[in-house]
XYZ file of C-alpha atoms in Angstrom:
787
model
C 106.331 74.647 133.781
C 106.927 77.538 136.166
C 110.542 78.558 136.806
C 111.650 79.324 140.364
C 114.041 82.117 141.299
C 115.485 82.528 144.807
C 116.624 85.985 145.936
C 119.532 85.805 148.416
C 121.733 88.443 149.965
C 123.011 90.198 153.065
C 120.617 92.145 155.301
C 120.289 95.782 154.171
C 121.556 94.977 150.668
C 118.233 95.991 149.104
C 117.153 92.382 148.654
C 113.545 92.849 149.739
C 113.261 96.071 147.753
C 114.407 94.221 144.630
C 111.951 91.412 145.372
C 109.092 93.923 145.703
C 110.011 95.594 142.434
C 110.106 92.261 140.603
C 106.823 90.908 141.992
C 104.764 94.046 142.644
C 101.645 93.269 144.660
C 101.519 89.684 143.404
C 102.860 88.174 146.630
C 101.770 85.597 149.145
C 103.166 83.851 152.196
C 104.759 80.456 151.581
C 105.039 77.481 153.893
C 108.777 77.629 154.462
C 110.077 78.795 157.866
C 112.242 81.911 157.607
C 113.519 84.948 159.392
C 110.023 85.977 160.411
C 107.351 83.333 160.040
C 107.602 82.157 156.446
C 109.250 82.983 153.179
C 107.468 85.530 151.056
C 106.711 84.225 147.586
C 105.908 86.352 144.593
C 105.061 85.867 140.952
C 106.104 87.746 137.855
C 106.116 87.527 134.057
C 109.556 87.563 132.421
C 109.028 87.936 128.667
C 105.727 86.055 128.940
C 107.378 83.365 131.096
C 105.613 82.882 134.433
C 108.165 82.699 137.285
C 107.913 82.160 141.031
C 110.272 84.290 143.113
C 111.206 83.388 146.703
C 112.650 85.977 149.073
C 115.189 84.075 151.211
C 116.100 85.277 154.720
C 118.798 87.939 154.694
C 122.070 86.374 155.876
C 125.793 87.136 155.856
C 126.882 83.540 155.217
C 125.738 79.922 154.824
C 127.942 78.588 157.599
C 124.920 77.267 159.549
C 125.705 79.047 162.801
C 122.255 80.640 162.951
C 118.790 79.366 162.038
C 118.560 81.902 159.204
C 121.685 80.521 157.575
C 120.436 76.939 157.887
C 117.020 77.825 156.432
C 118.508 79.680 153.451
C 121.073 76.957 152.786
C 118.597 74.091 153.088
C 116.211 75.793 150.702
C 118.880 76.203 148.035
C 120.141 72.637 148.452
C 116.818 70.828 148.870
C 114.435 72.897 146.757
C 116.915 73.451 143.896
C 115.668 76.773 142.466
C 116.320 77.308 138.747
C 118.497 80.333 139.464
C 119.665 82.349 142.480
C 119.711 86.126 142.264
C 122.457 87.139 144.693
C 121.799 90.759 145.683
C 125.152 92.422 146.418
C 125.530 95.870 147.987
C 127.919 97.669 145.656
C 128.902 100.118 148.393
C 130.113 97.198 150.585
C 131.339 94.876 147.872
C 134.051 92.958 149.731
C 131.835 91.970 152.649
C 128.928 90.992 150.380
C 131.113 88.815 148.166
C 131.799 86.483 151.114
C 128.238 85.129 150.778
C 128.720 84.994 147.000
C 131.705 82.658 147.377
C 129.601 80.275 149.451
C 126.818 80.328 146.868
C 129.398 79.555 144.174
C 130.539 76.569 146.251
C 127.010 75.137 145.975
C 127.500 74.954 142.186
C 124.032 76.233 141.341
C 123.012 78.781 138.656
C 123.719 82.285 140.005
C 123.312 85.867 138.831
C 124.606 88.835 140.787
C 122.381 91.895 141.086
C 124.996 94.552 141.844
C 122.622 96.755 143.780
C 122.886 100.341 145.093
C 125.506 101.347 142.521
C 124.270 104.920 143.018
C 125.263 104.770 146.694
C 128.665 103.351 145.744
C 129.223 106.233 143.323
C 128.384 108.741 146.066
C 131.069 107.101 148.173
C 133.511 107.555 145.315
C 133.542 103.859 144.290
C 133.340 102.829 140.646
C 132.867 99.094 140.036
C 133.679 97.330 136.773
C 130.729 94.937 136.510
C 132.061 93.201 133.375
C 135.416 92.488 135.022
C 133.700 91.148 138.132
C 131.591 88.901 135.901
C 134.745 87.536 134.256
C 136.417 86.843 137.623
C 133.394 85.056 139.095
C 132.249 83.400 135.900
C 128.632 84.501 136.345
C 126.523 87.425 135.019
C 126.749 90.661 137.019
C 123.920 93.155 136.428
C 124.173 96.676 137.982
C 120.856 97.695 139.579
C 119.235 100.399 141.681
C 116.309 98.466 143.151
C 114.672 101.482 144.798
C 114.170 103.049 141.353
C 113.724 99.865 139.322
C 116.929 100.525 137.375
C 118.503 97.477 135.690
C 115.573 95.120 136.347
C 114.901 94.489 132.647
C 118.488 93.295 132.112
C 118.299 91.209 135.282
C 115.115 89.470 134.127
C 116.611 88.748 130.692
C 119.779 87.340 132.296
C 117.674 85.086 134.554
C 115.835 83.587 131.583
C 119.066 83.058 129.668
C 120.721 81.270 132.614
C 117.628 79.101 133.166
C 117.259 78.090 129.511
C 120.981 77.399 129.028
C 121.283 75.756 132.460
C 124.578 77.564 132.945
C 126.554 76.664 136.072
C 129.338 78.772 137.598
C 132.949 77.671 137.578
C 134.519 76.333 140.763
C 136.033 78.854 143.175
C 139.827 78.726 143.284
C 141.147 78.922 146.831
C 144.595 78.929 148.432
C 147.257 76.341 147.549
C 146.823 74.155 150.641
C 143.045 73.866 150.106
C 143.392 73.209 146.398
C 145.872 70.478 147.240
C 143.584 68.487 149.566
C 140.148 69.148 148.032
C 140.356 66.786 145.017
C 141.198 63.722 147.139
C 138.684 64.584 149.858
C 135.991 65.249 147.238
C 136.701 61.855 145.691
C 136.390 60.239 149.120
C 133.049 61.994 149.726
C 131.740 60.749 146.369
C 131.967 57.200 147.678
C 129.146 57.993 150.142
C 125.998 59.125 148.255
C 124.060 59.081 151.524
C 126.453 61.771 152.832
C 126.103 64.049 149.847
C 122.401 63.612 149.149
C 121.543 66.783 147.258
C 124.852 68.381 148.218
C 127.574 68.853 145.556
C 130.513 66.593 146.601
C 133.107 69.399 146.485
C 130.878 71.604 148.631
C 130.399 68.748 151.122
C 134.186 68.326 151.292
C 134.651 72.045 152.016
C 131.969 71.906 154.745
C 133.675 68.928 156.401
C 136.930 70.893 156.476
C 134.942 73.756 157.975
C 133.618 71.462 160.748
C 130.030 71.999 159.652
C 127.829 70.384 162.319
C 125.189 69.168 159.860
C 127.700 67.385 157.596
C 129.720 66.011 160.522
C 126.528 64.530 161.994
C 125.729 62.893 158.644
C 129.253 61.504 158.444
C 128.985 59.905 161.886
C 125.840 58.065 160.787
C 127.745 56.237 158.020
C 128.592 52.578 158.533
C 132.208 53.169 157.516
C 132.460 56.599 159.119
C 135.886 55.840 160.591
C 137.431 55.456 157.107
C 136.201 58.835 155.889
C 137.067 60.429 159.220
C 140.686 59.271 158.853
C 140.890 60.824 155.394
C 139.349 64.027 156.744
C 141.844 64.194 159.607
C 144.709 63.598 157.165
C 143.513 66.508 155.013
C 143.208 68.745 158.083
C 146.721 67.787 159.203
C 148.096 68.664 155.786
C 146.410 72.079 155.865
C 147.772 72.727 159.350
C 151.300 71.742 158.229
C 151.141 74.224 155.326
C 149.433 77.175 157.009
C 149.833 76.524 160.741
C 146.051 77.016 161.073
C 143.122 74.698 161.622
C 141.128 73.779 158.528
C 138.001 75.765 159.524
C 140.030 78.979 159.845
C 141.801 78.220 156.582
C 138.480 77.872 154.746
C 137.139 81.150 156.148
C 140.359 83.017 155.333
C 140.386 81.526 151.836
C 136.882 82.839 151.211
C 137.708 86.274 152.564
C 140.888 86.290 150.491
C 138.967 85.440 147.329
C 136.281 88.071 148.059
C 138.855 90.717 148.975
C 140.943 90.057 145.899
C 137.951 90.203 143.567
C 136.677 93.426 145.151
C 140.074 95.146 144.838
C 140.404 94.037 141.198
C 137.130 95.630 140.092
C 136.784 98.673 142.385
C 138.222 102.068 141.559
C 138.356 104.576 144.419
C 138.334 108.284 143.699
C 141.246 110.206 145.182
C 139.005 112.165 147.497
C 135.799 110.352 148.459
C 133.245 112.740 149.862
C 132.016 112.064 153.343
C 128.452 110.846 152.978
C 125.384 112.458 154.491
C 124.836 109.202 156.413
C 127.970 109.838 158.481
C 126.822 113.344 159.393
C 123.362 112.133 160.401
C 124.792 109.260 162.455
C 126.926 111.653 164.474
C 123.661 112.963 165.904
C 121.295 109.973 165.678
C 123.791 107.481 167.175
C 125.169 109.865 169.780
C 125.318 108.317 173.252
C 123.152 111.069 174.762
C 121.116 112.408 171.852
C 120.409 108.954 170.366
C 118.022 107.749 173.107
C 116.346 111.174 173.255
C 115.737 111.118 169.496
C 114.432 107.536 169.727
C 111.876 108.519 172.380
C 110.864 111.537 170.292
C 110.385 109.350 167.203
C 108.182 106.912 169.122
C 106.099 109.731 170.635
C 105.629 111.316 167.193
C 104.647 107.878 165.885
C 101.751 107.632 168.348
C 100.612 111.210 167.781
C 100.708 110.637 164.025
C 98.782 107.356 164.265
C 96.009 108.668 166.510
C 95.825 111.947 164.601
C 95.333 110.164 161.269
C 93.112 107.308 162.480
C 90.873 109.178 164.909
C 91.108 112.752 163.651
C 88.062 114.154 161.826
C 89.480 114.785 158.347
C 87.261 112.707 156.022
C 84.347 114.748 154.581
C 80.937 113.115 155.051
C 78.978 115.528 152.836
C 79.441 117.093 149.404
C 79.360 120.554 150.970
C 82.340 119.719 153.216
C 80.530 121.024 156.286
C 80.860 117.786 158.289
C 83.814 115.484 158.791
C 84.501 112.138 160.417
C 87.500 110.009 161.326
C 88.394 106.674 159.660
C 87.691 104.884 162.948
C 84.430 106.809 163.343
C 83.258 105.801 159.868
C 83.878 102.125 160.599
C 82.128 102.389 163.970
C 79.122 103.995 162.259
C 79.120 101.248 159.631
C 79.108 98.437 162.189
C 76.414 100.213 164.256
C 74.283 100.421 161.110
C 74.985 96.778 160.288
C 73.982 95.713 163.794
C 70.749 97.722 163.613
C 69.990 96.175 160.226
C 70.354 92.685 161.647
C 68.268 93.478 164.738
C 65.499 94.966 162.608
C 65.243 92.275 159.938
C 66.044 89.020 161.754
C 63.407 87.774 164.166
C 64.967 84.466 165.266
C 66.512 85.318 168.672
C 69.575 83.037 168.556
C 70.436 83.962 164.956
C 69.971 87.653 165.667
C 72.251 87.385 168.698
C 74.862 85.356 166.795
C 75.090 87.891 163.965
C 74.669 91.072 166.013
C 76.512 90.169 169.223
C 78.731 87.239 168.293
C 80.015 88.383 164.903
C 79.370 92.103 164.415
C 79.816 92.918 168.103
C 83.135 91.046 168.387
C 84.780 91.085 164.960
C 83.394 94.572 164.358
C 85.056 95.772 167.554
C 88.407 94.556 166.209
C 87.889 95.637 162.593
C 86.906 99.094 163.739
C 90.552 99.758 164.577
C 91.956 98.733 161.176
C 92.741 102.407 160.320
C 94.805 102.643 163.512
C 96.735 99.509 162.570
C 97.198 100.728 158.977
C 98.765 104.032 159.982
C 100.911 102.275 162.590
C 102.294 99.935 159.930
C 102.756 102.857 157.544
C 104.944 104.818 159.961
C 107.016 101.769 160.900
C 107.510 100.876 157.211
C 108.935 104.365 156.633
C 111.385 103.921 159.508
C 112.423 100.474 158.268
C 112.896 101.582 154.666
C 114.913 104.637 155.698
C 117.533 102.596 157.604
C 116.702 103.987 161.046
C 115.779 100.590 162.548
C 119.432 99.470 162.433
C 120.355 102.616 164.392
C 117.804 101.678 167.058
C 119.660 98.380 167.523
C 122.961 100.221 167.846
C 121.555 102.762 170.317
C 119.864 100.114 172.466
C 122.810 97.680 172.589
C 124.404 99.359 175.634
C 121.092 99.344 177.512
C 120.208 95.781 176.586
C 123.568 94.368 177.665
C 123.031 95.688 181.198
C 119.890 93.547 181.418
C 121.406 90.379 179.981
C 120.460 90.828 176.328
C 122.496 91.893 173.311
C 122.020 94.364 170.486
C 120.677 91.800 168.038
C 117.859 91.049 170.477
C 116.454 94.444 169.543
C 115.527 93.125 166.109
C 113.256 90.472 167.597
C 111.804 93.034 170.005
C 111.081 95.507 167.204
C 109.426 92.819 165.072
C 107.280 91.986 168.135
C 106.133 95.612 168.395
C 108.974 97.164 170.380
C 109.371 100.244 168.225
C 105.876 101.389 169.024
C 103.231 98.817 168.237
C 101.836 96.981 165.274
C 104.271 94.068 165.414
C 103.636 90.427 166.255
C 105.323 88.166 168.781
C 105.285 85.176 166.409
C 107.751 86.617 163.858
C 109.549 88.235 166.797
C 110.174 84.831 168.359
C 111.320 83.432 165.021
C 113.559 86.427 164.375
C 115.718 85.243 167.293
C 117.259 82.850 164.780
C 119.745 85.632 164.056
C 121.198 85.127 167.569
C 123.955 82.519 167.579
C 124.173 81.896 171.315
C 121.304 79.646 172.442
C 120.937 81.339 175.841
C 120.649 84.766 174.228
C 117.937 83.334 171.977
C 116.007 81.799 174.862
C 115.941 84.947 177.001
C 114.885 87.057 174.008
C 112.133 84.568 173.159
C 110.764 84.730 176.711
C 110.605 88.540 176.889
C 109.630 89.446 173.289
C 105.865 88.860 173.953
C 105.881 91.789 176.424
C 106.119 94.172 173.457
C 102.945 95.960 172.369
C 101.998 93.857 169.367
C 99.297 94.759 166.873
C 96.871 92.366 168.566
C 96.971 94.430 171.761
C 96.525 97.731 169.932
C 92.721 97.551 169.478
C 92.266 96.911 173.226
C 94.615 99.789 174.054
C 92.862 102.098 171.596
C 89.382 101.282 172.928
C 90.235 101.942 176.585
C 92.339 105.003 175.786
C 89.457 106.434 173.719
C 87.089 105.837 176.634
C 89.188 107.191 179.518
C 92.295 108.986 178.219
C 90.982 110.648 175.074
C 92.711 113.966 175.753
C 96.177 112.414 176.009
C 96.095 109.484 173.617
C 99.613 109.852 172.239
C 101.082 110.393 175.707
C 99.254 107.352 177.094
C 100.489 105.081 174.308
C 104.011 106.425 174.828
C 103.739 105.556 178.537
C 102.577 102.030 177.673
C 105.548 101.696 175.306
C 107.962 102.669 178.095
C 106.274 100.273 180.530
C 106.467 97.374 178.045
C 110.216 97.913 177.663
C 110.692 98.211 181.423
C 108.851 94.897 181.923
C 110.847 93.140 179.211
C 114.228 94.361 180.458
C 113.520 93.602 184.119
C 112.334 90.106 183.219
C 115.418 89.585 181.037
C 117.633 90.587 183.956
C 115.807 88.165 186.279
C 115.947 85.310 183.752
C 119.656 85.853 183.130
C 120.414 85.867 186.833
C 118.334 82.912 187.982
C 116.958 80.858 185.077
C 119.136 81.067 181.954
C 122.672 81.665 183.141
C 125.636 82.033 180.810
C 127.988 84.392 178.993
C 126.660 87.012 176.621
C 127.902 87.079 173.042
C 129.249 90.297 171.472
C 127.091 92.339 169.114
C 128.307 93.103 165.600
C 126.054 94.802 163.079
C 126.641 96.937 160.025
C 124.721 100.191 159.777
C 123.251 100.614 156.288
C 123.228 103.977 154.533
C 120.079 106.061 154.854
C 117.573 105.794 152.038
C 114.669 107.942 150.954
C 111.763 105.493 151.324
C 109.936 104.609 148.104
C 106.187 105.202 148.112
C 105.513 101.922 146.308
C 107.616 99.869 148.713
C 106.068 101.493 151.794
C 102.489 101.068 150.595
C 103.078 97.444 149.570
C 104.595 96.594 152.940
C 101.834 98.446 154.820
C 99.083 96.791 152.828
C 100.603 93.324 153.271
C 100.737 93.693 157.076
C 97.273 95.266 157.270
C 95.845 92.529 155.071
C 97.293 89.862 157.380
C 95.628 91.616 160.337
C 92.270 91.740 158.509
C 92.661 88.121 157.416
C 93.295 87.091 161.013
C 90.207 88.997 162.184
C 88.088 87.401 159.432
C 89.249 83.849 160.130
C 90.844 83.012 163.480
C 89.152 85.807 165.439
C 85.787 85.076 163.804
C 85.992 81.383 164.666
C 87.004 82.015 168.277
C 84.361 84.744 168.610
C 81.598 82.383 167.507
C 82.780 79.801 170.046
C 82.916 82.437 172.781
C 79.426 83.666 171.804
C 78.057 80.135 172.125
C 79.638 79.792 175.564
C 78.097 83.125 176.568
C 74.666 82.437 175.003
C 73.949 78.939 176.270
C 72.290 77.509 178.325
C 69.220 79.770 178.112
C 67.063 80.972 180.981
C 63.273 81.032 180.888
C 62.181 84.452 179.542
C 58.863 84.360 181.408
C 60.075 86.488 184.372
C 61.350 89.199 181.995
C 58.140 89.174 179.957
C 56.106 89.359 183.166
C 58.188 92.288 184.435
C 57.736 94.244 181.205
C 54.008 93.469 181.148
C 53.628 94.712 184.736
C 55.416 97.972 183.895
C 53.241 98.421 180.787
C 50.056 97.821 182.782
C 51.187 100.361 185.356
C 51.720 102.872 182.532
C 48.231 102.242 181.120
C 46.616 102.728 184.543
C 48.380 106.046 185.132
C 47.492 107.370 181.672
C 44.012 105.874 181.283
C 42.282 109.246 181.681
C 44.610 111.119 179.323
C 44.307 111.729 175.551
C 47.461 109.631 175.083
C 46.011 106.417 176.515
C 45.273 105.140 173.013
C 49.010 105.270 172.213
C 49.741 102.752 174.988
C 46.967 100.244 174.276
C 47.911 96.786 172.963
C 50.237 96.769 169.950
C 50.186 100.576 169.790
C 52.616 100.662 172.735
C 55.291 98.912 170.658
C 54.873 101.462 167.853
C 55.144 104.306 170.332
C 58.324 102.825 171.829
C 59.826 102.435 168.336
C 58.939 106.015 167.387
C 60.411 107.270 170.683
C 63.705 105.430 170.080
C 63.848 106.351 166.376
C 61.827 109.511 165.663
C 60.231 109.335 162.238
C 60.568 105.564 161.963
C 56.786 105.014 161.607
C 55.685 106.625 158.363
C 52.154 105.200 158.023
C 49.234 107.554 157.444
C 47.084 106.082 160.190
C 44.978 108.381 162.317
C 47.199 108.021 165.396
C 50.392 108.931 163.525
C 50.107 112.708 164.062
C 49.215 112.261 167.714
C 52.159 109.895 168.217
C 54.464 112.349 166.464
C 53.335 115.192 168.737
C 53.813 112.961 171.770
C 57.407 112.105 170.755
C 58.219 115.818 170.403
C 56.962 116.397 173.947
C 59.071 113.409 175.071
C 62.220 114.849 173.437
C 61.567 118.147 175.191
C 61.322 116.358 178.539
C 64.534 114.383 177.896
C 66.347 117.632 177.182
C 64.987 119.312 180.313
C 63.159 117.346 183.014
C 61.797 120.606 184.479
C 59.950 121.453 181.260
C 56.171 121.603 181.298
C 54.904 118.464 179.593
C 51.845 116.276 180.111
C 52.048 113.759 182.981
C 51.655 110.949 180.435
C 55.023 111.895 178.953
C 56.691 111.597 182.360
C 54.953 108.262 183.010
C 56.071 106.899 179.643
C 59.703 107.906 180.223
C 59.641 106.176 183.632
C 58.145 103.098 181.956
C 60.930 102.913 179.328
C 63.582 103.208 182.021
C 61.884 100.500 184.080
C 61.645 98.315 180.958
C 65.373 98.819 180.246
C 66.199 97.829 183.823
C 64.142 94.640 183.511
C 65.682 93.731 180.134
C 69.238 94.530 181.185
C 68.876 92.660 184.474
C 67.617 89.627 182.624
C 70.414 89.909 180.034
C 72.998 90.063 182.817
C 71.442 87.082 184.614
C 71.368 85.185 181.332
C 75.081 85.906 180.743
C 75.894 84.847 184.300
C 73.913 81.650 183.755
C 75.902 80.793 180.597
C 78.912 78.471 180.562
C 81.329 81.379 180.162
C 79.552 83.424 182.827
C 79.827 80.612 185.360
C 83.563 80.259 184.688
C 84.055 84.015 184.931
C 82.152 84.072 188.223
C 84.305 81.246 189.638
C 87.434 83.344 189.030
C 85.955 86.542 190.482
C 87.064 86.007 194.136
C 90.651 86.040 192.863
C 90.373 88.528 190.001
C 88.587 91.188 192.056
C 91.899 91.866 193.842
C 93.059 93.302 190.501
C 89.726 95.029 189.898
C 88.411 92.608 187.241
C 84.763 91.586 187.152
C 83.417 88.328 185.760
C 82.915 89.960 182.330
C 86.615 90.871 182.082
C 87.478 87.332 183.220
C 85.565 85.939 180.245
C 87.385 88.270 177.856
C 90.805 87.463 179.320
C 90.138 83.724 178.989
C 89.428 84.285 175.296
C 92.628 86.303 175.066
C 94.687 83.180 175.705
C 93.750 82.184 172.141
C 94.502 85.589 170.595
C 94.741 89.044 172.136
C 92.305 90.514 169.596
C 89.673 88.192 171.074
C 89.780 90.202 174.328
C 88.163 93.160 172.620
C 85.747 91.018 170.629
C 84.676 89.016 173.682
C 84.171 92.182 175.721
C 82.017 93.537 172.895
C 79.910 90.380 172.961
C 79.749 90.229 176.766
C 78.583 93.815 177.146
C 76.151 93.463 174.230
C 74.619 90.293 175.705
C 74.552 91.888 179.127
C 72.382 94.859 178.134
C 69.587 95.868 175.783
C 71.295 96.966 172.548
C 68.637 95.895 170.081
C 67.492 99.402 169.246
C 70.530 101.424 170.219
C 73.873 99.689 169.412
C 76.903 101.629 170.614
C 80.693 101.317 170.264
C 82.258 99.367 173.109
C 84.304 102.401 174.177
C 81.090 104.364 174.872
C 79.469 101.442 176.685
C 82.520 101.068 178.936
C 82.786 104.808 179.462
C 79.216 105.027 180.770
C 79.438 101.861 182.858
C 79.582 102.935 186.547
C 81.883 100.015 187.445
C 84.619 101.355 185.146
C 86.997 104.241 185.804
C 90.495 105.360 184.819
C 92.143 103.195 187.479
C 90.427 100.014 186.304
C 91.187 100.886 182.688
C 94.904 101.426 183.405
C 95.169 98.188 185.408
C 93.452 96.289 182.599
C 95.916 97.758 180.083
C 98.885 96.593 182.166
C 97.454 93.096 182.515
C 96.792 92.823 178.759
C 100.370 93.928 178.100
C 101.980 91.349 180.372
C 99.854 88.216 180.550
C 100.271 84.970 178.589
C 101.338 84.963 174.938
C 98.652 83.831 172.500
C 98.413 80.216 171.359
C 100.183 80.863 168.049
C 103.099 82.500 169.879
C 103.309 79.551 172.272
C 103.514 77.216 169.269
C 106.330 79.364 167.873
C 108.168 79.248 171.221
C 107.875 75.467 171.287
C 109.110 75.250 167.697
C 112.116 77.515 168.325
C 113.135 75.994 171.668
C 112.145 72.430 170.807
C 110.400 72.023 174.170
C 106.868 72.617 175.397
C 108.171 73.340 178.890
C 109.503 76.734 177.788
C 106.170 77.601 176.196
C 104.322 76.617 179.383
C 106.900 78.460 181.499
C 106.340 81.576 179.387
C 102.575 81.369 180.027
C 102.933 80.741 183.750
C 105.522 83.354 184.620
C 104.061 86.143 182.456
C 100.485 85.605 183.704
C 101.655 85.467 187.325
C 103.669 88.641 186.839
C 100.709 90.359 185.157
C 98.346 89.490 188.007
C 100.809 90.605 190.703
C 101.438 93.943 188.943
C 97.720 94.531 188.318
C 96.841 93.743 191.938
C 99.547 96.026 193.368
C 98.594 98.938 191.089
C 94.863 98.511 191.731
C 95.135 98.186 195.513
C 97.466 101.195 195.785
C 95.240 103.136 193.399
C 92.187 102.508 195.598
C 93.910 104.404 198.394
C 94.036 107.577 196.300
C 91.201 107.213 193.795
């Protein structure tokens, strides 16, 4: 039997760091909805006992005001973990103990991990862990999760609690609550359908607290009026004693218990030194310097990412005389893989499926994995250091002007708002931290404008093709534009669609931490792995479907074959009287073409080999300088190969236009051409409704199917760069459209799940796509006047 341990605690208490230390890399995503998309589960061995550890959403209470609180509470009540590890920030003991009191109310096995005791000591706080344990009636283990300190004792305490099935003692509250709770608890016990898995005393406390979930259950009872009368009598008695409503009395009782316990066990030094955090925050959170520093951090992020991912720093020889970039190595690998397929697979449809449909599309996405990795790495450092909370504080003033609040920043950052590399799905679900429904809805509708990791490969490809000399600056500009779009849309939605009062923003700023290498690498790998997994599953499946739509139905190849044959016959006639005529006769022409495309590829010792080799050298000389003195046969052959490429590429383009996807793309062209998009881009954008990564993959397939790439596969960025229909204006317009148009299908499902209505998901698609098209059209049409 595997034991289950739930890790609960306030945000910024070191909960996730402790979880990572306990589980290492042995983690996976569970099926429970949480603060992002799911809970993270991990596994560990405690003294040869296999345990499952669940990282619950970080929350300040279990009052069920926010979705996070409901999810955490429901998991504890319904899933019944064997023990809860309550991670408590020792430097903010009183505030953290408020959640502890609510966990104690649930009457489940609990252990406190008194975390960040080193930070508390720097503040001048000394906490008596043994005394706190005696007051609460549960084990209290001091820990420093970032360094793994105290984990052995914590693991041993977990096993002891599990094996002994030790439960905490009941929390003692104020006199008026203690007076009414026994009778109300007894009344609740008469209704098993009300309690369910809930402890009766806890259910009684929640009824006094006006908990919506419990009140709804009470109203469903057949004899609800009887229990309601007893509840009202208890509330009246509390009001008579304290002159307060019962909900306020419960909250104050908890705070009183937490405050009293914290004061009992905490010793403050006479002169507590002002922490480095306070000095840093004077600069970082300054009203003027804060935004400037934020912009600088984001700009450095992009320069760092492009410098590491696309800079030539990886040696490609043992002599260290040649270097390549991580992206360049992957591009070379996929080019080699494509050539391998084209050379060894003769079946046309299978060759096209593997080379164009899979390698051309998935390879286009996978080629930017290094970019995504370094993006996640930088963001993980910022998160682990505590800077992300400062971003929320800095942005609160700005966001409130546009109808949002400071907590909205968390959803925006998760969606990619700090730079890129995020995802709109967890961003939408992170809005559960917002208590006001209208704040949640507006944030949900604008979060997809952020530059998520799915958009990054498209951005990187076009930037590499047209803005290579200012990559960091271009990404910084796209970051600013994404925020401008989101804020303007939020303002519009607040004014005309989702009207209502804004709620105040309250958030505690955690102390700064030196990020741990292990924690950063684990977090970076987990996010990168999810990106790779998505490319290898969802993107692969959609890419194969898109390939089929672009490959079928097939045209008759006879016109192409006839065109190539006519060009070859013309070549033979012009070179009939030359010594090279034998190289163009029958099957020898194919060998000559192959040798010309790949010098040295034909290694046979046949008599014509030396002559063919000499001919190819003359051909290379002519390609380097068309004014060079070479035989006329060389010039005729070069003209033939160009004519052959034109015939093949024209047929490939006609074939793509004839396909199902090509016909749909062509139908949309009269409208899309106002924004500068051709039928090929229309096909890619249609695929992007499923997932934004598909845009790049579909473009790779479309441009591969639309030209002859059998012998000379190239990265999509180079193909686009040399395409005469593309330029910087078209590239920039395409980037803006990708940024703004419809959220992917998975995000739409998340929007429906969070709002409970498909109409908001459909509204999100309609208004964002309309906005994207209007912006793209305006920019393109104005750009044509100056370009």
